């Protein structure tokens, strides 16, 4: 299998004169949990619909697990598990019956997988209860079970934790991590809840107004978003000695122009300042710097965001 | 594609609308059987003072050699049982009348709307198309499942009154292999024409993606419009030719009094050709469609 699970080139979808998605070049590598971030209406679901073949592209290319032609894409899509928008089911059927339809549609052998999928999301006890009487959270769980059916190699989850209570969100997050780690399933999760994505994603794609603004790995993002105490001092050596000996600080770096960046003890800014002054080290400036994921996202899309 | 057909059959038999339609058709079929018995007793009372006007015996399906026009009354809807001896209808006559006109079509329209539009409305269609299933396969699998539903509905409507009347008054002729073949021929021909009706409604459903619009258009097309179109039949030769290409003519012609084998064969040929065109159009339309 190709190392690239999903790659799009100049992928564009236009409705009339409006571009829902424009020239998107996105790369999801094998084993990644790709957090797809964007405001409501940014184009996340449109892109997912394009990848899953629900809508037709205006132009551009989709490469899915090495498949590029329309015929090969059909085969590649059989190896995907997906939730596109809110998960919808046949209301007058039970959870098991709904999964049975999926099993037949996806040519998955044996009924054992139905019970396994239901157990994974905690719906094994729903029995004869019809899906129409399920809560939103239960439907979302069933959507996840449906996506996980038949051990897919690539999971595409569009806002998968919408409607889930906080405990369920944590459970599902752990489930996604588990299937990613143990079954080497590559996952693309779209969300506008940044906190949720930051707890799970290993790479990010930021989309705004139909354009992919940036792709960044979690490591790079962490680096960019790392919070630190920046201290501008006159006597650099003395300041370093105080930080190491009095505060036992080891995680720091010294920059030119007498700047020290301290990556730990973020809640001790006042204490550090007082100690430096007490020991006769003149502090020109001291304060917390760096940005969180939210700041980074707002900066990336260039302005105010209701993400 | 076989797995998609299996899935469609599974959904059909779990579908609430289909179950309700089956219950309705059972009631209707039993009512039709009751009507036959009622008619026969009324006929008997009416003709009590004398012998029947004519001892016609069982209705005969004209042979191919008898090339007369079948007796079709355009716009006639409901179930019309025509018995040569009113006080003693035969199973064969009941079978011919049980298909009716404009009635079963309503069931076909509602079933198609429920199964095709229902997938769009509930957005469950995404669960099928997002998993690499070819759209033409899905469309044809859906059509095959609909045909199965139609056969069950039509079969019940034909079988219940026919069996009831046959048990009481007999078939009307010795039930030979030829008679069984005739029953199968009529039922098969009706199924082919019925499939054309389904494919038209399926096309409307795919185009409109709206339950109400599909049901309304379908009923107008197959139940209401024949009454209006009936005014033009026999007045313009070109209209008659066109009319004979539609299921509005081909559905009743198969069981019409005076319909020869050649009429039935023509109806089947026209229907098969229509079916190929309509399914082709439907698949093309569906393949181009964005499923949001």
Coordinates of C-alpha atoms in Angstrom, one line a residue:
Chain A
X1 CA 0.0 0.0 0.0
X2 CA 1.2 3.5 -0.8
X3 CA 2.5 5.6 2.1
X4 CA 0.1 8.3 1.1
X5 CA -3.5 7.3 1.9
X6 CA -5.2 10.3 0.5
X7 CA -3.8 13.0 -1.8
X8 CA -5.8 15.6 -3.6
X9 CA -4.4 17.9 -6.3
X10 CA -6.2 21.2 -7.3
X11 CA -9.5 19.6 -6.1
X12 CA -12.3 22.0 -6.8
X13 CA -16.0 21.9 -6.5
X14 CA -18.1 24.7 -7.8
X15 CA -21.9 25.2 -7.4
X16 CA -22.9 27.8 -9.9
X17 CA -20.5 30.7 -9.4
X18 CA -19.6 29.7 -5.8
X19 CA -16.6 27.6 -5.0
X20 CA -17.3 25.2 -2.2
X21 CA -13.8 23.9 -2.4
X22 CA -11.0 25.4 -4.5
X23 CA -7.7 24.0 -5.6
X24 CA -7.2 21.9 -2.5
X25 CA -4.0 19.9 -2.3
X26 CA -4.2 17.7 0.7
X27 CA -2.0 14.8 1.8
X28 CA -2.9 12.3 4.5
X29 CA -0.1 9.8 5.2
X30 CA -0.5 6.3 6.4
X31 CA -0.9 5.9 10.1
X32 CA -1.8 9.6 10.7
X33 CA -4.7 11.0 12.6
X34 CA -5.4 14.0 10.4
X35 CA -7.3 16.8 12.0
X36 CA -9.3 18.7 9.4
X37 CA -10.0 22.1 10.9
X38 CA -12.3 24.7 9.5
X39 CA -15.1 27.0 10.4
X40 CA -18.7 26.0 9.7
X41 CA -19.2 26.2 6.0
X42 CA -15.4 26.3 5.3
X43 CA -15.6 23.3 3.0
X44 CA -14.8 20.3 5.2
X45 CA -17.9 18.3 4.5
X46 CA -17.7 19.1 0.8
X47 CA -14.2 17.8 0.6
X48 CA -15.2 14.6 2.4
X49 CA -18.2 14.2 0.1
X50 CA -15.8 14.5 -2.9
X51 CA -13.4 11.9 -1.5
X52 CA -16.2 9.5 -0.7
X53 CA -17.6 9.9 -4.2
X54 CA -21.0 11.4 -3.1
X55 CA -20.5 14.5 -5.2
X56 CA -18.6 15.0 -8.4
X57 CA -15.5 17.2 -8.6
X58 CA -15.5 20.2 -10.9
X59 CA -11.8 19.7 -11.5
X60 CA -8.6 18.3 -9.9
X61 CA -7.5 14.8 -8.8
X62 CA -8.1 12.5 -6.0
X63 CA -5.6 9.7 -5.1
X64 CA -7.0 7.3 -2.6
X65 CA -4.7 4.5 -1.4
X66 CA -2.8 4.7 -4.7
X67 CA -6.0 4.7 -6.8
X68 CA -6.6 7.6 -9.2
X69 CA -8.9 6.4 -12.0
X70 CA -12.7 6.4 -11.3
X71 CA -12.8 2.7 -11.6
X72 CA -9.9 2.2 -9.1
X73 CA -11.4 4.8 -6.8
X74 CA -14.5 2.6 -6.5
X75 CA -12.4 -0.3 -5.3
X76 CA -10.4 1.9 -2.9
X77 CA -13.6 3.3 -1.3
X78 CA -14.5 -0.2 -0.3
X79 CA -11.6 0.0 2.2
X80 CA -12.9 3.2 3.8
X81 CA -15.2 3.6 6.8
X82 CA -16.9 6.9 6.9
X83 CA -19.3 9.3 8.6
X84 CA -20.4 12.0 6.2
X85 CA -22.3 14.7 8.0
X86 CA -24.6 13.5 10.8
X87 CA -25.0 9.7 10.7
X88 CA -28.4 8.7 9.3
X89 CA -30.0 5.3 9.6
X90 CA -33.3 3.4 8.9
X91 CA -35.4 4.5 11.8
X92 CA -37.7 1.5 11.9
X93 CA -34.8 -0.9 12.1
X94 CA -32.7 -1.8 15.2
X95 CA -29.0 -1.0 15.5
X96 CA -28.1 -4.5 14.5
X97 CA -30.4 -4.5 11.5
X98 CA -28.9 -1.2 10.3
X99 CA -25.5 -2.7 10.5
X100 CA -26.7 -5.8 8.7
X101 CA -27.7 -3.6 5.8
X102 CA -24.2 -2.0 5.8
X103 CA -22.6 -5.5 6.0
X104 CA -24.5 -6.6 3.0
X105 CA -23.8 -3.4 1.1
X106 CA -20.1 -3.6 1.9
X107 CA -19.8 -7.4 1.3
X108 CA -18.5 -8.2 4.8
X109 CA -18.5 -11.9 5.6
X110 CA -20.1 -13.2 8.8
X111 CA -22.5 -11.5 11.3
X112 CA -19.9 -11.6 14.1
X113 CA -18.6 -8.2 13.1
X114 CA -22.0 -6.7 13.8
X115 CA -21.8 -7.6 17.5
X116 CA -18.2 -6.6 17.8
X117 CA -18.8 -3.2 16.3
X118 CA -21.8 -2.6 18.6
X119 CA -19.8 -3.7 21.6
X120 CA -16.9 -1.3 20.6
X121 CA -19.3 1.7 20.9
X122 CA -21.3 0.4 23.8
X123 CA -24.5 -0.3 22.0
X124 CA -24.5 -4.1 22.4
X125 CA -27.5 -3.9 24.8
X126 CA -29.9 -1.9 22.6
X127 CA -31.6 -5.2 21.4
X128 CA -34.9 -4.6 19.7
X129 CA -35.0 -0.9 20.3
X130 CA -35.6 0.9 17.0
X131 CA -33.0 3.5 15.9
X132 CA -35.8 6.2 15.6
X133 CA -36.0 6.1 19.4
X134 CA -32.2 6.5 19.9
X135 CA -30.7 9.7 21.3
X136 CA -28.5 11.8 19.2
X137 CA -25.4 10.5 21.0
X138 CA -26.5 6.9 20.4
X139 CA -27.0 7.6 16.7
X140 CA -23.5 9.1 16.6
X141 CA -22.1 6.0 18.3
X142 CA -24.0 3.8 15.8
X143 CA -22.4 5.9 13.0
X144 CA -19.0 5.2 14.4
X145 CA -19.8 1.5 14.7
X146 CA -21.0 1.6 11.1
X147 CA -17.7 3.3 10.0
X148 CA -15.6 0.7 11.9
X149 CA -17.5 -2.3 10.4
X150 CA -15.3 -4.6 8.4
X151 CA -11.9 -3.3 9.6
X152 CA -11.5 -0.3 7.2
X153 CA -7.9 0.9 6.4
X154 CA -9.0 4.5 6.3
X155 CA -11.6 6.2 8.5
X156 CA -13.1 9.4 7.4
X157 CA -15.1 11.0 10.2
X158 CA -17.0 14.2 9.8
X159 CA -17.6 15.8 13.1
X160 CA -17.8 12.4 14.8
X161 CA -18.3 13.6 18.4
X162 CA -21.2 16.0 17.7
X163 CA -24.0 15.2 20.1
X164 CA -21.9 13.1 22.5
X165 CA -21.7 13.8 26.2
X166 CA -18.2 14.6 27.7
X167 CA -17.6 11.0 28.9
X168 CA -18.6 9.6 25.5
X169 CA -16.2 12.0 23.8
X170 CA -13.3 10.7 25.9
X171 CA -14.4 7.1 25.2
X172 CA -14.6 7.7 21.4
X173 CA -11.3 9.5 21.4
X174 CA -9.6 6.6 23.1
X175 CA -11.4 4.3 20.6
X176 CA -10.0 6.2 17.6
X177 CA -6.5 6.2 19.2
X178 CA -6.8 2.5 19.8
X179 CA -7.8 1.6 16.2
X180 CA -5.2 3.9 14.9
X181 CA -2.5 2.3 17.1
X182 CA -3.5 -1.3 17.1
X183 CA -5.0 -1.8 13.6
X184 CA -2.9 0.9 11.9
X185 CA -6.0 2.6 10.6
X186 CA -5.4 6.0 9.1
X187 CA -8.0 8.5 10.3
X188 CA -9.2 11.8 9.0
X189 CA -11.3 13.7 11.5
X190 CA -13.0 16.9 10.6
X191 CA -14.1 19.2 13.4
X192 CA -14.4 22.8 14.4
X193 CA -13.7 21.9 18.0
X194 CA -10.0 22.6 18.2
X195 CA -9.6 21.3 21.7
X196 CA -11.0 17.9 20.7
X197 CA -8.7 17.7 17.7
X198 CA -5.6 18.7 19.6
X199 CA -6.1 15.7 21.9
X200 CA -5.9 13.2 19.1
X201 CA -4.5 14.6 15.9
X202 CA -1.0 13.8 14.6
X203 CA -1.3 16.2 11.7
X204 CA -3.6 19.1 10.8
X205 CA -5.1 20.6 7.7
X206 CA -6.7 24.0 8.0
X207 CA -9.4 24.9 5.5
X208 CA -11.0 28.3 5.1
X209 CA -13.4 29.5 2.4
X210 CA -12.9 26.3 0.5
X211 CA -9.1 26.7 0.4
X212 CA -6.6 24.6 2.3
X213 CA -4.7 27.3 4.1
X214 CA -2.0 25.1 5.8
X215 CA -1.0 21.5 6.5
X216 CA 1.1 21.1 9.6
X217 CA 2.2 18.1 11.7
X218 CA 1.3 18.0 15.4
X219 CA 5.0 18.3 16.3
X220 CA 5.4 21.5 14.2
X221 CA 2.3 22.9 15.6
X222 CA 3.3 22.1 19.1
X223 CA 6.6 24.0 18.4
X224 CA 4.7 26.9 17.0
X225 CA 2.1 26.9 19.7
X226 CA 4.5 26.3 22.6
X227 CA 4.0 28.7 25.5
X228 CA 7.1 29.9 27.3
X229 CA 8.4 32.7 29.6
X230 CA 10.6 35.1 27.7
X231 CA 13.0 37.0 29.8
X232 CA 15.1 39.9 28.6
X233 CA 17.9 40.5 31.0
X234 CA 21.2 42.4 31.3
X235 CA 23.3 39.9 33.2
X236 CA 22.6 36.7 31.2
X237 CA 25.0 34.4 33.1
X238 CA 23.7 35.4 36.5
X239 CA 20.1 35.0 35.4
X240 CA 20.8 31.4 34.1
X241 CA 22.5 30.4 37.3
X242 CA 19.5 31.7 39.4
X243 CA 17.0 29.8 37.1
X244 CA 18.9 26.6 37.3
X245 CA 19.8 26.7 41.0
X246 CA 16.9 28.3 42.6
X247 CA 14.1 27.0 40.4
X248 CA 15.7 23.9 39.1
X249 CA 14.8 24.9 35.5
X250 CA 16.4 22.8 32.8
X251 CA 14.0 23.3 29.9
X252 CA 15.1 26.6 28.6
X253 CA 17.1 28.1 25.7
X254 CA 19.3 31.2 25.4
X255 CA 18.8 33.4 22.4
X256 CA 21.0 36.2 21.2
X257 CA 20.4 39.7 22.6
X258 CA 20.2 38.4 26.2
X259 CA 16.9 36.6 25.7
X260 CA 16.1 33.5 27.7
X261 CA 13.1 31.3 26.9
X262 CA 11.8 29.1 29.7
X263 CA 9.5 26.3 28.7
X264 CA 8.5 25.1 32.2
X265 CA 7.3 26.9 35.4
X266 CA 4.8 28.9 33.3
X267 CA 2.9 29.8 36.4
X268 CA 5.9 31.2 38.2
X269 CA 6.5 34.4 36.2
X270 CA 6.2 36.7 39.2
X271 CA 8.3 34.6 41.4
X272 CA 11.1 34.4 38.8
X273 CA 11.0 38.1 38.3
X274 CA 11.2 38.8 42.0
X275 CA 14.2 36.4 42.4
X276 CA 16.1 37.9 39.5
X277 CA 15.6 41.4 40.9
X278 CA 16.5 40.3 44.4
X279 CA 19.8 38.9 43.1
X280 CA 20.6 42.1 41.3
X281 CA 19.8 41.0 37.7
X282 CA 18.1 43.8 35.8
X283 CA 15.0 42.5 33.9
X284 CA 14.1 44.6 30.9
X285 CA 11.1 42.5 30.1
X286 CA 9.5 39.3 31.3
X287 CA 6.2 37.7 30.3
X288 CA 4.4 34.7 28.8
X289 CA 4.7 34.3 25.1
X290 CA 3.6 31.8 22.4
X291 CA 0.1 30.9 21.1
X292 CA -2.4 28.2 21.7
X293 CA -4.0 26.1 18.9
X294 CA -6.9 28.5 18.8
X295 CA -4.7 31.5 18.3
X296 CA -2.8 29.7 15.7
X297 CA -5.9 28.7 13.9
X298 CA -7.3 32.3 14.0
X299 CA -4.0 33.6 12.7
X300 CA -3.9 31.0 9.9
X301 CA -7.3 31.9 8.5
X302 CA -6.4 35.5 8.9
X303 CA -8.8 37.1 11.3
X304 CA -11.7 36.5 13.6
X305 CA -13.1 33.0 13.6
X306 CA -16.1 31.4 15.1
X307 CA -14.3 28.0 15.2
Chain B
X1 CA -24.2 -6.3 -7.5
X2 CA -25.7 -9.4 -5.9
X3 CA -24.9 -8.1 -2.4
X4 CA -26.6 -4.8 -3.2
X5 CA -29.7 -6.7 -4.4
X6 CA -29.6 -8.7 -1.1
X7 CA -29.4 -5.5 0.8
X8 CA -32.3 -4.0 -1.1
X9 CA -34.4 -7.1 -0.5
X10 CA -33.6 -6.9 3.2
X11 CA -34.7 -3.3 3.3
X12 CA -37.8 -4.0 1.3
X13 CA -39.1 -6.6 3.7
X14 CA -38.2 -4.4 6.7
X15 CA -39.9 -1.3 5.1
X16 CA -42.9 -0.1 7.0
X17 CA -44.6 1.3 3.9
X18 CA -44.3 -2.0 2.1
X19 CA -45.9 -3.8 5.1
X20 CA -48.7 -1.3 5.2
X21 CA -49.3 -1.7 1.4
X22 CA -49.4 -5.5 1.8
X23 CA -52.0 -5.1 4.5
X24 CA -54.0 -2.7 2.3
X25 CA -53.8 -5.0 -0.7
X26 CA -54.9 -8.0 1.3
X27 CA -58.0 -6.0 2.5
X28 CA -58.6 -4.9 -1.1
X29 CA -58.2 -8.4 -2.5
X30 CA -60.6 -9.9 0.1
X31 CA -63.0 -7.1 -0.6
X32 CA -62.7 -7.8 -4.4
X33 CA -63.5 -11.5 -3.7
X34 CA -66.5 -10.5 -1.6
X35 CA -67.6 -8.2 -4.4
X36 CA -67.6 -11.1 -6.8
X37 CA -69.7 -13.2 -4.6
X38 CA -72.1 -10.3 -4.0
X39 CA -72.4 -9.6 -7.7
X40 CA -73.1 -13.3 -8.4
X41 CA -75.9 -13.4 -5.9
X42 CA -77.4 -10.2 -7.2
X43 CA -77.1 -11.5 -10.7
X44 CA -78.9 -14.7 -9.6
X45 CA -81.7 -12.7 -8.0
X46 CA -82.0 -10.5 -11.0
X47 CA -82.2 -13.4 -13.4
X48 CA -84.2 -15.6 -11.1
X49 CA -87.3 -15.5 -13.3
X50 CA -85.6 -16.9 -16.4
X51 CA -82.6 -18.5 -17.8
X52 CA -79.5 -16.5 -18.6
X53 CA -79.7 -14.6 -21.9
X54 CA -76.8 -16.5 -23.3
X55 CA -74.9 -19.5 -22.3
X56 CA -71.5 -18.1 -23.2
X57 CA -69.4 -20.4 -21.0
X58 CA -66.0 -19.3 -19.8
X59 CA -64.3 -16.3 -21.4
X60 CA -62.1 -17.3 -24.3
X61 CA -58.8 -15.5 -25.0
X62 CA -59.0 -14.9 -28.7
X63 CA -56.4 -16.6 -30.8
X64 CA -53.8 -14.7 -32.8
X65 CA -55.9 -15.3 -35.8
X66 CA -58.8 -13.2 -34.5
X67 CA -57.3 -9.8 -35.1
X68 CA -59.9 -7.5 -33.5
X69 CA -59.2 -4.6 -31.3
X70 CA -59.2 -5.4 -27.5
X71 CA -62.0 -3.8 -25.6
X72 CA -60.2 -1.1 -23.6
X73 CA -62.1 1.8 -22.0
X74 CA -59.4 4.5 -21.5
X75 CA -59.8 6.2 -18.2
X76 CA -61.7 3.4 -16.6
X77 CA -60.2 2.9 -13.1
X78 CA -60.8 0.5 -10.3
X79 CA -61.5 -3.2 -10.5
X80 CA -64.0 -4.3 -13.1
X81 CA -65.0 -8.0 -13.1
X82 CA -66.7 -8.9 -16.3
X83 CA -68.5 -12.2 -16.1
X84 CA -70.3 -13.8 -19.0
X85 CA -72.7 -15.4 -16.5
X86 CA -73.1 -12.9 -13.7
X87 CA -74.5 -15.4 -11.2
X88 CA -71.7 -17.7 -11.8
X89 CA -68.3 -15.9 -12.3
X90 CA -65.3 -18.1 -13.1
X91 CA -61.9 -18.1 -11.6
X92 CA -60.5 -17.2 -15.0
X93 CA -62.7 -14.2 -15.4
X94 CA -61.9 -13.1 -11.9
X95 CA -58.1 -13.4 -12.6
X96 CA -58.5 -11.2 -15.7
X97 CA -60.4 -8.5 -13.8
X98 CA -58.4 -8.6 -10.6
X99 CA -55.5 -6.5 -11.9
X100 CA -57.9 -3.5 -12.4
X101 CA -56.9 -0.2 -13.8
X102 CA -55.4 2.8 -12.0
X103 CA -55.5 1.1 -8.7
X104 CA -52.5 -1.1 -8.4
X105 CA -50.5 1.7 -10.0
X106 CA -51.2 3.8 -6.9
X107 CA -49.6 1.1 -4.8
X108 CA -46.6 1.0 -7.2
X109 CA -46.2 4.7 -7.0
X110 CA -46.3 4.8 -3.2
X111 CA -43.9 1.9 -2.9
X112 CA -41.4 3.4 -5.3
X113 CA -41.6 6.8 -3.5
X114 CA -41.0 5.1 -0.2
X115 CA -38.0 3.1 -1.3
X116 CA -36.3 5.6 -3.6
X117 CA -37.1 9.0 -2.1
X118 CA -37.0 7.5 1.4
X119 CA -33.3 6.9 0.9
X120 CA -32.7 10.5 -0.1
X121 CA -34.9 11.9 2.6
X122 CA -33.3 9.9 5.4
X123 CA -29.9 10.4 3.8
X124 CA -29.3 6.7 4.1
X125 CA -28.3 6.7 0.5
X126 CA -24.9 8.1 1.6
X127 CA -24.2 4.9 3.6
X128 CA -24.4 3.0 0.3
X129 CA -22.7 5.2 -2.2
X130 CA -19.8 6.2 0.1
X131 CA -18.5 2.6 0.1
X132 CA -17.5 2.3 -3.5
X133 CA -20.7 0.9 -4.9
X134 CA -21.3 1.8 -8.5
X135 CA -24.3 3.9 -8.9
X136 CA -25.7 1.9 -11.8
X137 CA -25.5 -1.2 -9.6
X138 CA -27.4 0.5 -6.8
X139 CA -30.0 1.9 -9.2
X140 CA -30.6 -1.5 -10.8
X141 CA -30.6 -3.3 -7.4
X142 CA -33.2 -0.9 -6.2
X143 CA -35.3 -1.5 -9.3
X144 CA -35.1 -5.3 -8.9
X145 CA -36.2 -5.0 -5.3
X146 CA -39.1 -2.8 -6.4
X147 CA -40.1 -5.3 -9.0
X148 CA -40.1 -8.0 -6.3
X149 CA -42.4 -5.7 -4.2
X150 CA -44.6 -5.2 -7.3
X151 CA -44.9 -8.9 -8.0
X152 CA -45.9 -9.6 -4.4
X153 CA -48.6 -6.8 -4.5
X154 CA -49.9 -7.8 -7.9
X155 CA -49.7 -11.5 -7.0
X156 CA -51.8 -11.0 -3.9
X157 CA -54.3 -8.9 -5.7
X158 CA -54.7 -11.5 -8.4
X159 CA -54.5 -14.6 -6.3
X160 CA -56.8 -14.0 -3.4
X161 CA -60.1 -13.3 -5.4
X162 CA -59.2 -15.8 -8.1
X163 CA -58.6 -18.5 -5.6
X164 CA -61.8 -17.7 -3.7
X165 CA -64.0 -17.7 -6.8
X166 CA -62.3 -20.7 -8.2
X167 CA -62.9 -22.7 -5.0
X168 CA -66.6 -21.7 -5.1
X169 CA -67.5 -21.7 -8.8
X170 CA -64.6 -23.4 -10.5
X171 CA -62.0 -22.1 -13.0
X172 CA -64.4 -22.1 -15.9
X173 CA -62.5 -24.7 -17.9
X174 CA -60.5 -27.8 -17.1
X175 CA -57.3 -26.5 -15.5
X176 CA -54.9 -28.0 -18.0
X177 CA -51.3 -27.2 -18.6
X178 CA -52.4 -24.7 -21.2
X179 CA -54.5 -22.8 -18.7
X180 CA -51.6 -22.7 -16.2
X181 CA -49.3 -21.4 -19.0
X182 CA -52.0 -18.7 -19.8
X183 CA -52.0 -17.6 -16.2
X184 CA -48.2 -17.3 -16.2
X185 CA -48.2 -15.5 -19.5
X186 CA -50.7 -12.9 -18.3
X187 CA -48.9 -12.5 -15.0
X188 CA -45.5 -12.2 -16.7
X189 CA -46.8 -9.7 -19.2
X190 CA -48.4 -7.7 -16.4
X191 CA -45.1 -7.8 -14.5
X192 CA -43.2 -6.4 -17.6
X193 CA -45.6 -3.5 -18.0
X194 CA -45.7 -2.9 -14.3
X195 CA -41.9 -2.7 -14.4
X196 CA -42.2 0.1 -16.9
X197 CA -44.5 2.0 -14.5
X198 CA -42.0 1.4 -11.7
X199 CA -39.1 2.7 -13.9
X200 CA -41.1 5.9 -14.8
X201 CA -41.9 6.6 -11.1
X202 CA -38.3 5.8 -10.2
X203 CA -37.1 8.3 -12.7
X204 CA -39.5 10.9 -11.3
X205 CA -38.3 10.1 -7.8
X206 CA -34.6 10.3 -8.7
X207 CA -35.2 13.6 -10.4
X208 CA -37.4 15.2 -7.8
X209 CA -36.0 13.5 -4.6
X210 CA -39.3 14.6 -3.1
X211 CA -41.8 12.1 -1.7
X212 CA -44.9 14.3 -2.2
X213 CA -44.0 15.3 -5.7
X214 CA -43.3 11.7 -6.7
X215 CA -46.6 10.4 -5.3
X216 CA -48.6 13.3 -6.7
X217 CA -47.0 13.1 -10.2
X218 CA -47.2 9.3 -10.2
X219 CA -50.9 9.3 -9.3
X220 CA -51.7 12.0 -11.8
X221 CA -49.8 10.2 -14.5
X222 CA -51.2 6.7 -14.0
X223 CA -54.6 7.2 -12.4
X224 CA -55.9 10.7 -13.3
X225 CA -54.4 11.4 -16.7
X226 CA -56.0 8.3 -18.4
X227 CA -59.5 9.9 -17.8
X228 CA -58.4 13.0 -19.8
X229 CA -56.4 11.2 -22.4
X230 CA -59.4 8.9 -23.0
X231 CA -61.1 11.8 -24.8
X232 CA -58.5 11.8 -27.5
X233 CA -58.4 8.1 -28.1
X234 CA -59.9 7.2 -31.5
X235 CA -59.9 10.8 -32.6
X236 CA -56.4 11.2 -33.9
X237 CA -54.4 8.4 -35.5
X238 CA -51.1 9.8 -34.3
X239 CA -52.3 10.1 -30.8
X240 CA -53.6 6.5 -30.8
X241 CA -50.2 5.3 -32.0
X242 CA -48.4 7.2 -29.3
X243 CA -50.9 6.1 -26.6
X244 CA -50.3 2.4 -27.5
X245 CA -46.6 2.9 -26.6
X246 CA -47.5 3.8 -23.0
X247 CA -48.2 1.6 -20.0
X248 CA -51.6 3.4 -19.8
X249 CA -52.6 1.3 -22.8
X250 CA -50.3 -1.7 -22.3
X251 CA -51.3 -2.4 -18.7
X252 CA -55.1 -2.9 -19.4
X253 CA -54.6 -4.4 -22.9
X254 CA -53.1 -7.6 -21.5
X255 CA -56.3 -8.6 -19.6
X256 CA -58.7 -6.8 -21.9
X257 CA -61.6 -8.7 -23.4
X258 CA -60.7 -9.5 -27.0
X259 CA -57.0 -9.1 -26.5
X260 CA -55.2 -11.6 -28.8
X261 CA -51.8 -13.1 -28.2
X262 CA -50.4 -10.6 -30.8
X263 CA -51.7 -7.7 -28.7
X264 CA -50.1 -9.0 -25.6
X265 CA -46.8 -9.7 -27.4
X266 CA -46.8 -6.2 -28.8
X267 CA -47.4 -4.8 -25.3
X268 CA -44.6 -6.8 -23.9
X269 CA -42.2 -5.9 -26.7
X270 CA -43.0 -2.2 -26.4
X271 CA -42.6 -2.4 -22.6
X272 CA -39.2 -4.1 -22.8
X273 CA -38.0 -1.5 -25.1
X274 CA -39.4 1.3 -22.9
X275 CA -37.8 -0.4 -19.9
X276 CA -34.4 -0.4 -21.4
X277 CA -34.7 3.3 -22.4
X278 CA -36.1 4.4 -19.0
X279 CA -33.6 2.5 -16.9
X280 CA -30.8 3.8 -19.1
X281 CA -32.1 7.4 -18.6
X282 CA -32.4 6.8 -14.8
X283 CA -28.9 5.4 -14.5
X284 CA -27.5 8.3 -16.5
X285 CA -29.3 10.8 -14.4
X286 CA -28.3 9.1 -11.1
X287 CA -24.7 8.9 -12.1
X288 CA -24.5 12.6 -12.7
X289 CA -26.3 13.5 -9.5
X290 CA -24.6 15.0 -6.5
X291 CA -25.8 13.3 -3.3
X292 CA -25.4 16.0 -0.7

